[in-house]
């Protein structure tokens, strides 16, 4: 059983939804990333989504764009991100790590070389925003033991859910609103109505992300989703904290969300 | 499959092209592809498109024999396809009319566009005014400064121009921002993409709308000369004017097709915008093609005196034509393009766009090596009125 599978199996047994915070690797600087990852896990993160910095993050709003720019100022590339995951794995072998990013850094490294290196580093899944199932090489990743996570959106027609299902493993990620990361205006009832269909068609846990900014909203999503992904709000905390308080402030926020989510009756 | 029949159903030209976008945009691209499939076979749609090109744009654009300049160069005869004479001053309007008609067919009242030199922005603002649509144009903050006449032109036409200050503040960043707008407003908005790049079906439909350039040449050249030219030269940024004149000639095997990229300070300096000459394959802005990138797959910043060529990628069909050998690609440096700009002003009384000046500069290079009965057809893709501030600044003149 993969780390992602066993994590969701345990959560299901505990009747809880997974909390998945997103950070960009190398933000605010490469030396702090592994400490942040350990802090997130200690505060109750079930899976960590680690953003791979990219020069042209087309699907991201200003907050995550700035995080990418901060990391790129330190020259953080895909290989550095894998090194960070390997370092994290030296003391944490339980918390799954999913890389989230864009096609080109992986394309540049080569899909096979990347899959092997990612598996070796202890990466559990990869979500490439701009690689839909039609262009996916999920089979290369799964051969290396790495799950391919796909996005589904409110604009995804039902027939495409089957196509995604045929390629996806680990979990699927429902983008809860149209737009880039960090946007506002989340319609919870609308989101909730899509989840059962997706879950049954894909046979995988369904995470919900985009637009979740506080513990209250996270708890509401946890009522119907298998995982809650929080990105821009976490990245803002990193952006607004002095360097030596980043881990403490993140821990406080994630703990708050965890407590709210644990109180949910599912 | 014949070379002219590409892309395949998924938008691939060999290994290039494709659809590399976030899931949210897939449905919109599908809708566009389906609508275009119907429209291209609809005689009413095509006849309205041709009617607009004739009566609104002023097509067909003439071909002009630049005799005095050819004599000066002392070799091949140079003919210019006068896209600079189109309404709005460049080839860009051919495509924006086609896409605006599609937008209207699809019931979209709001159009967005990215622009580098401002030519596509002006062409988009123009058709939005013509068809009564709201228009938002994204433009790199640096380009807003160096192309200020076009910014004002867009505003006169009723468009909103949004300066983009992220990244390198040029065309690629404008494209990122336009994509972000589209992903947010996908239901109400039609994205008028300005070049033969982006996710499928854009490279195909932009090429099809721009192919009017090459189709006209196919009949005009024999009328003027009794035969087709020996070579066709066009500048390549994203590559829409080049693919528009190349595509109808793909089966004319005796006609060399030469694309000219922006060499900036020189390809060897690394400060350029010539991905076909010095880049490697990768994925950006929804498609796979040659890109300028570093060892980590980060997109490199580009450099060119010409805002319209200042782009790190290139349309996927050009990448494929390069690999198959049907077209050849070269680079022209800023100073060579500037010299050609002044040549055309002085010898022929034509002020060319800095983009087109790259194609002209390559003609300057090869015409003297050819015989006087050989013919070069250069796509003069736009006029240079928009560039006079840039040219004056380089000459140290304040206007």
XYZ file of C-alpha atoms in Angstrom:
665
model
C 0.000 0.000 0.000
C 1.378 3.436 -0.931
C 1.897 6.140 1.664
C -1.031 8.103 0.187
C -3.322 5.055 0.270
C -2.460 4.145 3.847
C -2.906 7.765 4.942
C -6.424 7.895 3.506
C -7.220 4.418 4.858
C -6.262 5.506 8.367
C -8.255 8.761 8.048
C -11.273 6.812 6.867
C -10.983 4.523 9.873
C -10.847 7.612 12.097
C -13.719 9.222 10.155
C -11.649 12.314 9.391
C -10.822 14.353 6.313
C -7.200 14.924 5.343
C -5.648 18.349 5.789
C -3.265 19.187 2.945
C -1.356 22.463 3.252
C 0.537 23.811 0.227
C 3.865 25.598 0.378
C 6.264 26.555 -2.385
C 9.648 24.867 -2.025
C 12.311 27.474 -1.368
C 9.894 30.095 -0.016
C 10.946 32.255 1.808
C 14.354 30.607 1.360
C 15.591 27.071 0.646
C 17.089 26.591 4.147
C 13.674 26.924 5.804
C 11.610 24.560 3.626
C 12.339 21.267 5.414
C 11.733 22.868 8.828
C 8.392 24.194 7.564
C 7.458 20.717 6.300
C 8.226 19.164 9.683
C 6.266 21.957 11.397
C 3.235 21.348 9.159
C 3.319 17.594 9.827
C 3.612 18.153 13.575
C 0.665 20.565 13.533
C -1.580 17.974 11.921
C -1.027 18.081 8.169
C -1.815 14.659 6.710
C -0.215 15.246 3.310
C 2.116 18.049 2.265
C 1.799 19.663 -1.134
C 5.144 21.072 -2.160
C 5.105 23.591 -4.985
C 7.898 23.410 -7.554
C 8.828 26.999 -8.452
C 8.243 27.973 -12.080
C 8.949 31.184 -13.947
C 5.502 31.296 -15.587
C 2.858 30.028 -13.151
C -0.157 30.607 -15.426
C -2.741 29.015 -13.159
C -1.682 30.819 -9.996
C -2.866 34.068 -8.490
C -0.525 36.816 -7.244
C 0.183 35.194 -3.836
C 1.623 31.958 -5.191
C 3.276 33.822 -8.090
C 5.208 35.858 -5.511
C 6.158 32.694 -3.608
C 7.535 31.249 -6.855
C 9.481 34.445 -7.495
C 10.979 34.404 -3.967
C 12.110 30.796 -4.445
C 13.492 31.481 -7.919
C 15.574 34.357 -6.531
C 17.389 31.650 -4.578
C 17.739 29.603 -7.776
C 15.571 26.754 -6.490
C 15.018 24.189 -9.243
C 13.328 20.787 -9.468
C 16.476 18.915 -8.388
C 16.747 21.111 -5.279
C 13.117 20.345 -4.470
C 13.841 16.606 -4.649
C 16.816 17.117 -2.329
C 14.518 18.859 0.176
C 12.069 15.944 0.072
C 14.923 13.464 0.631
C 16.061 15.513 3.641
C 12.500 15.584 5.009
C 12.318 11.789 4.607
C 15.384 11.283 6.831
C 13.172 11.844 9.868
C 9.623 11.589 8.510
C 8.672 8.438 6.621
C 4.929 8.706 7.284
C 3.642 11.958 5.788
C 3.036 11.766 2.027
C 4.563 14.520 -0.094
C 2.927 15.573 -3.353
C 4.809 17.836 -5.750
C 2.651 20.437 -7.451
C 3.880 22.447 -10.382
C 4.049 22.928 -14.120
C 5.123 20.669 -16.960
C 8.291 22.326 -18.141
C 10.711 21.678 -15.255
C 9.779 17.970 -15.440
C 9.850 17.974 -19.250
C 13.325 19.524 -19.069
C 14.610 16.870 -16.650
C 12.942 14.083 -18.646
C 9.831 12.250 -17.440
C 11.589 8.926 -16.772
C 14.592 10.430 -15.016
C 12.287 12.574 -12.954
C 10.021 9.659 -11.984
C 12.994 7.603 -10.792
C 14.577 10.503 -8.893
C 11.264 11.518 -7.322
C 10.586 7.981 -6.102
C 14.110 7.763 -4.691
C 13.705 11.073 -2.879
C 10.478 9.885 -1.269
C 7.944 11.793 -3.358
C 4.534 10.109 -3.278
C 2.566 11.940 -5.924
C 2.848 14.558 -8.650
C 0.266 17.097 -9.713
C 1.205 18.930 -12.888
C -1.286 21.740 -13.368
C -0.836 22.062 -17.123
C -0.759 18.371 -18.037
C -4.332 17.128 -18.542
C -4.932 13.370 -18.907
C -4.663 13.568 -22.726
C -0.999 14.564 -22.460
C -0.209 12.673 -19.261
C 2.529 10.094 -18.882
C 0.935 8.721 -15.706
C 2.096 5.213 -16.623
C 5.737 6.284 -16.356
C 5.096 7.723 -12.910
C 3.112 4.737 -11.646
C 5.827 2.354 -12.870
C 8.188 4.239 -10.560
C 5.687 4.094 -7.712
C 4.628 7.738 -7.895
C 0.931 8.641 -8.005
C -0.401 11.065 -10.612
C -2.873 13.506 -9.117
C -5.285 15.236 -11.486
C -7.413 18.317 -11.210
C -11.133 18.262 -11.868
C -12.979 21.522 -12.204
C -16.566 22.774 -12.195
C -16.228 22.968 -16.007
C -15.191 19.308 -16.372
C -17.976 17.448 -18.212
C -19.019 14.075 -16.809
C -17.440 12.090 -19.642
C -14.046 13.569 -18.830
C -14.266 12.400 -15.242
C -13.967 8.847 -16.617
C -10.893 9.814 -18.620
C -9.282 11.332 -15.535
C -10.272 8.245 -13.536
C -8.448 6.014 -16.014
C -5.170 7.842 -15.386
C -5.433 9.021 -11.774
C -4.066 7.402 -8.653
C -3.661 8.460 -5.016
C -6.469 10.991 -4.922
C -8.117 13.529 -7.220
C -8.200 17.218 -6.593
C -11.418 19.133 -7.226
C -10.775 22.783 -7.996
C -13.586 24.384 -6.056
C -13.949 27.508 -8.149
C -13.137 28.842 -11.571
C -10.106 31.032 -11.651
C -6.564 31.071 -10.403
C -5.340 30.053 -6.963
C -6.217 32.430 -4.151
C -9.450 33.737 -5.671
C -12.530 34.460 -3.615
C -16.221 33.464 -3.870
C -16.521 29.843 -2.904
C -19.978 28.290 -3.289
C -19.988 25.419 -0.772
C -23.294 23.843 -1.769
C -22.240 23.858 -5.399
C -18.944 22.206 -4.495
C -20.593 19.618 -2.256
C -22.970 18.567 -5.039
C -20.078 17.478 -7.285
C -18.115 15.369 -4.819
C -20.178 12.116 -4.638
C -20.214 11.718 -8.450
C -16.482 12.263 -8.699
C -15.733 9.919 -5.808
C -17.809 7.083 -7.216
C -16.527 7.465 -10.786
C -12.869 7.703 -9.812
C -12.906 5.297 -6.900
C -10.403 7.589 -5.216
C -10.516 10.053 -2.338
C -11.493 13.553 -3.455
C -9.646 16.598 -2.177
C -11.090 20.087 -2.496
C -8.962 23.175 -2.912
C -8.841 26.766 -4.231
C -10.471 29.486 -2.152
C -10.270 27.916 1.344
C -9.038 30.636 3.661
C -10.005 29.786 7.249
C -10.736 27.035 9.765
C -14.505 27.487 9.513
C -14.556 26.962 5.735
C -12.114 24.054 6.023
C -14.413 22.384 8.549
C -17.425 22.853 6.249
C -15.545 21.269 3.345
C -14.401 18.431 5.622
C -18.073 17.457 6.018
C -18.244 16.181 2.459
C -14.706 16.020 1.006
C -11.963 13.494 1.751
C -9.288 16.153 1.884
C -9.035 19.912 2.281
C -6.220 21.682 0.441
C -5.138 25.107 1.685
C -2.640 27.018 -0.463
C -2.675 30.770 -0.830
C -3.702 31.364 2.799
C -0.667 29.350 4.022
C 1.641 31.116 1.582
C 0.361 34.484 2.845
C 1.285 33.446 6.378
C 4.834 32.713 5.158
C 4.961 35.996 3.258
C 3.779 38.048 6.241
C 5.805 36.406 8.998
C 9.326 37.396 10.040
C 11.667 34.554 9.051
C 12.165 33.277 12.606
C 8.408 33.117 13.289
C 7.350 31.400 10.040
C 7.253 27.889 11.500
C 5.529 28.990 14.731
C 2.868 31.037 12.883
C 2.175 28.248 10.411
C 1.925 25.737 13.242
C -0.613 27.935 14.991
C -2.760 28.348 11.862
C -2.636 24.678 10.840
C -3.403 23.552 14.404
C -6.468 25.803 14.414
C -7.684 24.289 11.135
C -6.949 20.766 12.336
C -8.973 21.268 15.522
C -11.914 22.690 13.557
C -11.788 19.798 11.088
C -11.547 17.199 13.875
C -14.749 18.565 15.408
C -16.698 17.850 12.234
C -19.307 15.133 12.351
C -19.046 13.206 9.060
C -0.946 12.515 -43.630
C 0.246 15.288 -45.955
C 2.378 17.959 -44.362
C -0.354 20.562 -44.802
C -2.972 18.421 -43.065
C -1.478 18.714 -39.604
C -2.233 19.064 -36.737
C -3.824 15.749 -35.758
C -7.085 15.605 -33.809
C -5.310 16.419 -30.537
C -3.452 19.370 -32.000
C -0.087 17.673 -32.481
C 2.404 18.609 -35.144
C 4.685 15.617 -34.682
C 5.844 15.891 -31.064
C 4.894 19.579 -30.883
C 1.670 21.405 -30.070
C -0.980 19.648 -27.988
C -3.115 20.920 -25.116
C -1.153 21.706 -21.955
C -3.545 23.733 -19.830
C -5.252 23.552 -16.462
C -8.412 21.457 -16.360
C -10.609 24.555 -16.029
C -9.792 25.579 -19.617
C -10.273 22.195 -21.275
C -14.017 22.587 -21.732
C -13.585 26.071 -23.230
C -10.974 24.793 -25.701
C -13.245 21.904 -26.642
C -16.115 24.304 -27.223
C -13.894 26.510 -29.394
C -12.617 23.560 -31.417
C -16.127 22.256 -32.035
C -17.442 25.685 -32.992
C -14.531 26.252 -35.364
C -15.016 22.820 -36.960
C -18.569 23.826 -37.816
C -17.782 27.420 -38.766
C -14.966 26.596 -41.198
C -17.394 24.431 -43.187
C -20.197 26.997 -42.989
C -20.326 28.952 -46.276
C -22.046 31.871 -44.531
C -19.270 32.181 -41.949
C -16.483 31.955 -44.508
C -18.181 34.388 -46.841
C -18.618 36.935 -44.048
C -14.932 36.477 -43.127
C -13.884 37.103 -46.753
C -16.255 40.041 -47.046
C -14.710 41.664 -43.951
C -11.190 41.037 -45.245
C -12.063 42.713 -48.541
C -14.129 45.679 -47.404
C -12.854 46.343 -43.881
C -9.193 45.291 -44.080
C -8.669 46.226 -47.732
C -7.513 42.851 -49.026
C -6.002 41.545 -51.128
C -2.845 43.323 -50.046
C -0.600 44.087 -53.016
C 2.772 42.619 -53.803
C 5.304 45.306 -54.639
C 8.551 44.888 -56.565
C 11.210 46.835 -54.628
C 13.248 47.583 -57.758
C 15.465 50.396 -56.558
C 16.424 48.521 -53.425
C 16.990 45.258 -55.346
C 19.293 47.094 -57.752
C 21.185 48.585 -54.855
C 21.727 45.140 -53.348
C 22.824 43.845 -56.749
C 21.342 40.361 -56.675
C 17.927 38.729 -56.402
C 14.770 40.748 -57.111
C 12.939 41.536 -53.895
C 9.153 41.552 -53.767
C 7.249 42.706 -50.707
C 3.886 41.315 -49.604
C 2.314 44.500 -48.286
C 0.569 43.432 -45.077
C 1.611 46.846 -43.773
C -1.144 48.329 -45.940
C -3.897 46.472 -44.083
C -6.303 48.361 -41.870
C -4.533 48.795 -38.481
C -1.165 48.433 -40.184
C -0.262 44.779 -39.864
C -1.279 41.218 -40.633
C -2.761 40.796 -37.133
C -6.223 41.992 -38.224
C -6.734 38.917 -40.458
C -6.777 36.719 -37.378
C -8.693 39.031 -35.040
C -11.567 39.298 -37.509
C -11.750 35.520 -37.772
C -11.695 35.049 -34.006
C -14.141 37.894 -33.320
C -16.604 36.331 -35.758
C -16.191 33.054 -33.852
C -16.717 34.872 -30.544
C -19.909 36.426 -31.868
C -21.089 33.020 -33.110
C -20.478 31.632 -29.623
C -22.405 34.460 -27.980
C -19.406 35.862 -26.083
C -19.684 39.569 -25.383
C -16.264 40.074 -23.823
C -12.939 39.498 -25.562
C -9.441 39.543 -24.097
C -6.071 39.587 -25.790
C -2.374 39.691 -25.027
C -0.067 41.957 -26.953
C 3.648 42.590 -27.335
C 4.248 45.353 -29.848
C 0.628 46.378 -29.499
C -0.329 45.392 -33.060
C -2.448 42.463 -31.953
C -3.905 44.577 -29.147
C -4.886 47.275 -31.623
C -6.294 44.689 -34.014
C -8.308 43.138 -31.176
C -9.567 46.516 -29.918
C -10.507 47.355 -33.495
C -12.663 44.294 -34.062
C -14.185 44.593 -30.584
C -15.315 48.111 -31.534
C -16.451 46.891 -34.943
C -18.609 44.103 -33.457
C -19.643 45.873 -30.251
C -17.758 43.797 -27.697
C -15.997 44.676 -24.453
C -12.222 44.350 -24.869
C -9.427 43.968 -22.302
C -5.820 43.855 -23.529
C -2.945 42.595 -21.372
C 0.418 44.129 -22.170
C 3.801 43.845 -20.453
C 4.594 47.002 -18.450
C 7.865 47.450 -20.378
C 6.019 47.154 -23.688
C 3.433 49.716 -22.543
C 6.318 52.185 -22.299
C 8.101 51.332 -25.536
C 4.900 51.091 -27.601
C 2.990 54.038 -26.157
C 1.343 55.142 -29.450
C -0.346 51.753 -29.733
C -1.491 51.924 -26.098
C -3.262 55.196 -26.822
C -4.688 53.765 -30.038
C -6.245 50.876 -28.114
C -7.747 53.309 -25.612
C -9.213 55.404 -28.430
C -10.854 52.245 -29.720
C -12.523 51.721 -26.359
C -10.345 48.922 -24.985
C -8.989 48.652 -21.458
C -5.213 48.159 -21.441
C -3.875 46.345 -18.375
C -0.102 46.707 -17.828
C 1.453 43.464 -16.532
C 4.299 43.943 -14.076
C 5.107 40.322 -13.247
C 8.126 38.423 -14.562
C 9.964 40.060 -17.440
C 7.117 42.549 -18.055
C 6.893 41.589 -21.744
C 4.776 39.455 -24.061
C 5.108 36.147 -22.196
C 3.882 37.741 -18.973
C 0.989 39.390 -20.807
C 0.067 35.923 -22.093
C 0.197 34.476 -18.550
C -2.133 37.203 -17.332
C -4.542 36.779 -20.256
C -4.707 33.035 -19.468
C -5.452 33.872 -15.814
C -8.267 36.185 -16.880
C -9.646 33.505 -19.179
C -9.559 30.799 -16.514
C -11.466 33.161 -14.192
C -14.058 34.423 -16.705
C -14.222 31.425 -18.990
C -18.001 31.396 -19.412
C -18.382 34.986 -20.626
C -15.055 35.570 -22.330
C -13.440 34.751 -25.659
C -9.654 34.793 -25.682
C -8.389 36.250 -28.973
C -4.910 34.745 -29.058
C -2.636 36.759 -31.304
C -0.190 34.255 -32.671
C -0.090 30.734 -34.042
C 0.761 29.352 -30.618
C -1.029 28.393 -27.394
C -3.120 25.261 -26.814
C -4.954 23.499 -29.654
C -6.965 24.682 -31.592
C -5.307 28.127 -31.540
C -2.188 27.306 -33.608
C -4.445 25.783 -36.260
C -7.137 28.427 -36.366
C -4.705 31.365 -36.289
C -2.797 29.730 -39.125
C -5.978 29.183 -41.103
C -7.090 32.808 -40.707
C -3.601 34.085 -41.603
C -3.235 31.736 -44.581
C -5.039 34.338 -46.673
C -1.585 35.957 -46.973
C 0.030 32.982 -48.677
C -3.068 32.098 -50.694
C -3.062 35.557 -52.255
C 0.647 35.261 -53.038
C 0.071 31.925 -54.774
C -2.047 33.705 -57.398
C -0.380 37.137 -57.317
C 3.166 35.971 -58.022
C 2.333 34.082 -61.241
C 0.229 37.059 -62.365
C 3.130 39.461 -61.870
C 6.026 37.227 -62.757
C 4.740 34.123 -64.450
C 6.071 31.959 -61.655
C 6.432 31.461 -57.922
C 9.342 33.039 -56.011
C 12.553 31.150 -55.247
C 12.252 31.834 -51.543
C 9.853 33.372 -49.052
C 11.187 35.211 -46.021
C 9.139 36.128 -42.937
C 9.949 37.155 -39.380
C 9.068 34.746 -36.577
C 8.137 35.708 -33.028
C 5.183 33.497 -32.185
C 5.095 32.955 -35.915
C 1.666 33.978 -37.229
C 2.673 36.076 -40.240
C 5.271 33.475 -41.197
C 2.921 30.502 -40.963
C 0.277 32.524 -42.819
C 2.537 32.971 -45.826
C 4.356 29.592 -45.510
C 1.419 27.256 -45.103
C -0.139 27.608 -48.570
C 3.374 27.093 -49.991
C 4.210 23.875 -48.134
C 3.598 21.839 -51.315
C 5.492 24.205 -53.581
C 8.677 22.221 -53.054
C 10.834 24.543 -55.131
C 10.070 27.512 -52.902
C 12.445 27.837 -49.959
C 10.725 28.964 -46.760
C 12.936 31.005 -44.431
C 11.820 32.153 -40.972
C 13.792 34.914 -39.292
C 14.004 35.065 -35.518
C 15.148 37.952 -33.349
C 18.870 37.615 -32.669
C 18.889 40.532 -30.197
C 22.498 41.317 -29.273
C 23.566 38.151 -31.115
C 22.596 34.517 -30.571
C 26.058 33.776 -29.106
C 25.504 36.400 -26.354
C 22.454 34.607 -24.987
C 20.587 37.946 -25.192
C 18.127 37.186 -27.959
C 14.663 35.779 -28.729
C 15.528 32.936 -31.086
C 14.245 29.628 -29.662
C 14.367 27.781 -33.012
C 17.975 28.851 -33.505
C 19.208 28.301 -29.953
C 16.472 26.761 -27.804
C 15.319 23.288 -26.801
C 11.879 21.650 -26.771
C 9.656 22.277 -23.754
C 6.127 23.175 -22.643
C 4.858 26.721 -22.122
C 1.552 28.547 -22.568
C -0.355 25.412 -23.413
C 1.819 23.800 -26.084
C 5.097 21.990 -26.709
C 7.659 23.670 -28.915
C 11.179 25.053 -28.900
C 11.722 27.354 -25.927
C 14.405 29.518 -24.450
C 14.987 28.008 -21.028
C 17.661 27.267 -18.448
C 18.868 23.885 -17.136
C 16.025 23.824 -14.584
C 13.327 24.337 -17.210
C 12.714 27.933 -16.138
C 11.805 30.178 -19.043
C 14.628 32.543 -19.968
C 14.173 36.260 -20.422
C 14.327 37.393 -24.013
C 15.907 40.404 -25.669
C 14.965 42.100 -28.892
C 14.634 45.633 -30.153
C 11.293 44.473 -31.497
C 8.566 43.997 -28.873
C 6.571 41.766 -31.223
C 9.386 39.216 -31.494
C 10.335 39.345 -27.809
C 8.922 35.921 -26.920
C 10.720 32.816 -25.569
C 8.618 30.279 -27.484
C 7.451 29.789 -31.045
C 4.357 28.321 -32.654
C 4.446 24.499 -32.723
C 4.061 24.211 -36.492
C 7.325 26.109 -36.970
C 9.084 23.707 -34.583
C 7.804 20.870 -36.710
C 8.681 22.531 -40.034
C 12.195 23.035 -38.654
C 12.571 19.384 -37.627
C 11.147 18.085 -40.905
C 13.416 20.436 -42.832
C 10.591 21.998 -44.868
C 11.427 25.442 -43.530
C 14.741 26.856 -42.375
C 15.202 29.332 -39.562
C 17.864 31.973 -39.062
C 18.419 34.850 -36.643
C 18.944 38.542 -37.370
C 20.482 40.815 -34.731
C 19.044 44.126 -33.547
C 21.634 46.204 -35.417
C 21.079 44.331 -38.686
C 17.330 44.837 -38.370
C 17.818 48.545 -37.661
C 20.017 48.955 -40.747
C 17.397 47.221 -42.894
C 14.687 49.439 -41.399
C 16.560 52.546 -42.562
C 17.317 50.997 -45.969
C 13.681 50.400 -46.739
C 12.757 53.918 -45.608
C 15.374 55.495 -47.874
C 15.247 53.240 -50.943
C 11.540 52.551 -51.197
C 9.718 55.136 -49.088
C 8.291 52.446 -46.844
C 8.653 52.566 -43.053
C 8.579 48.917 -41.961
C 7.763 47.557 -38.505
C 10.862 46.547 -36.539
C 9.512 42.990 -36.560
C 9.309 42.925 -40.365
C 12.721 44.620 -40.547
C 14.230 41.318 -39.396
C 12.858 39.588 -42.499
C 14.053 42.476 -44.659
C 17.523 42.250 -43.104
C 17.793 38.618 -44.080
C 16.916 39.541 -47.647
C 19.751 42.082 -47.483
C 22.069 39.233 -46.513
C 21.138 36.693 -49.146
C 19.961 38.763 -52.131
C 23.533 39.735 -53.167
C 24.512 36.038 -53.220
C 21.754 35.273 -55.723
C 21.410 36.011 -59.447
C 19.361 38.918 -60.776
C 16.668 36.653 -62.205
C 15.978 35.025 -58.864
C 13.150 36.265 -56.688
C 12.750 36.727 -52.957
C 9.285 37.343 -51.560
C 9.457 39.078 -48.187
C 6.406 39.300 -45.953
C 6.274 42.943 -44.908
C 4.059 42.046 -41.984
C 3.522 45.518 -40.561
C 4.280 49.191 -40.843
C 6.690 51.007 -38.573
C 4.768 54.084 -37.446
C 4.471 52.509 -33.990
C 8.255 52.140 -33.810
C 9.391 55.682 -34.496
C 9.933 56.431 -30.790
C 12.139 53.356 -30.395
C 14.110 54.149 -33.537
C 14.556 57.792 -32.543
C 15.732 56.790 -29.080
C 18.371 54.464 -30.529
C 19.544 57.336 -32.725
C 19.743 59.557 -29.643
C 16.917 61.812 -30.820
C 14.118 63.097 -28.577
C 10.847 63.558 -30.437
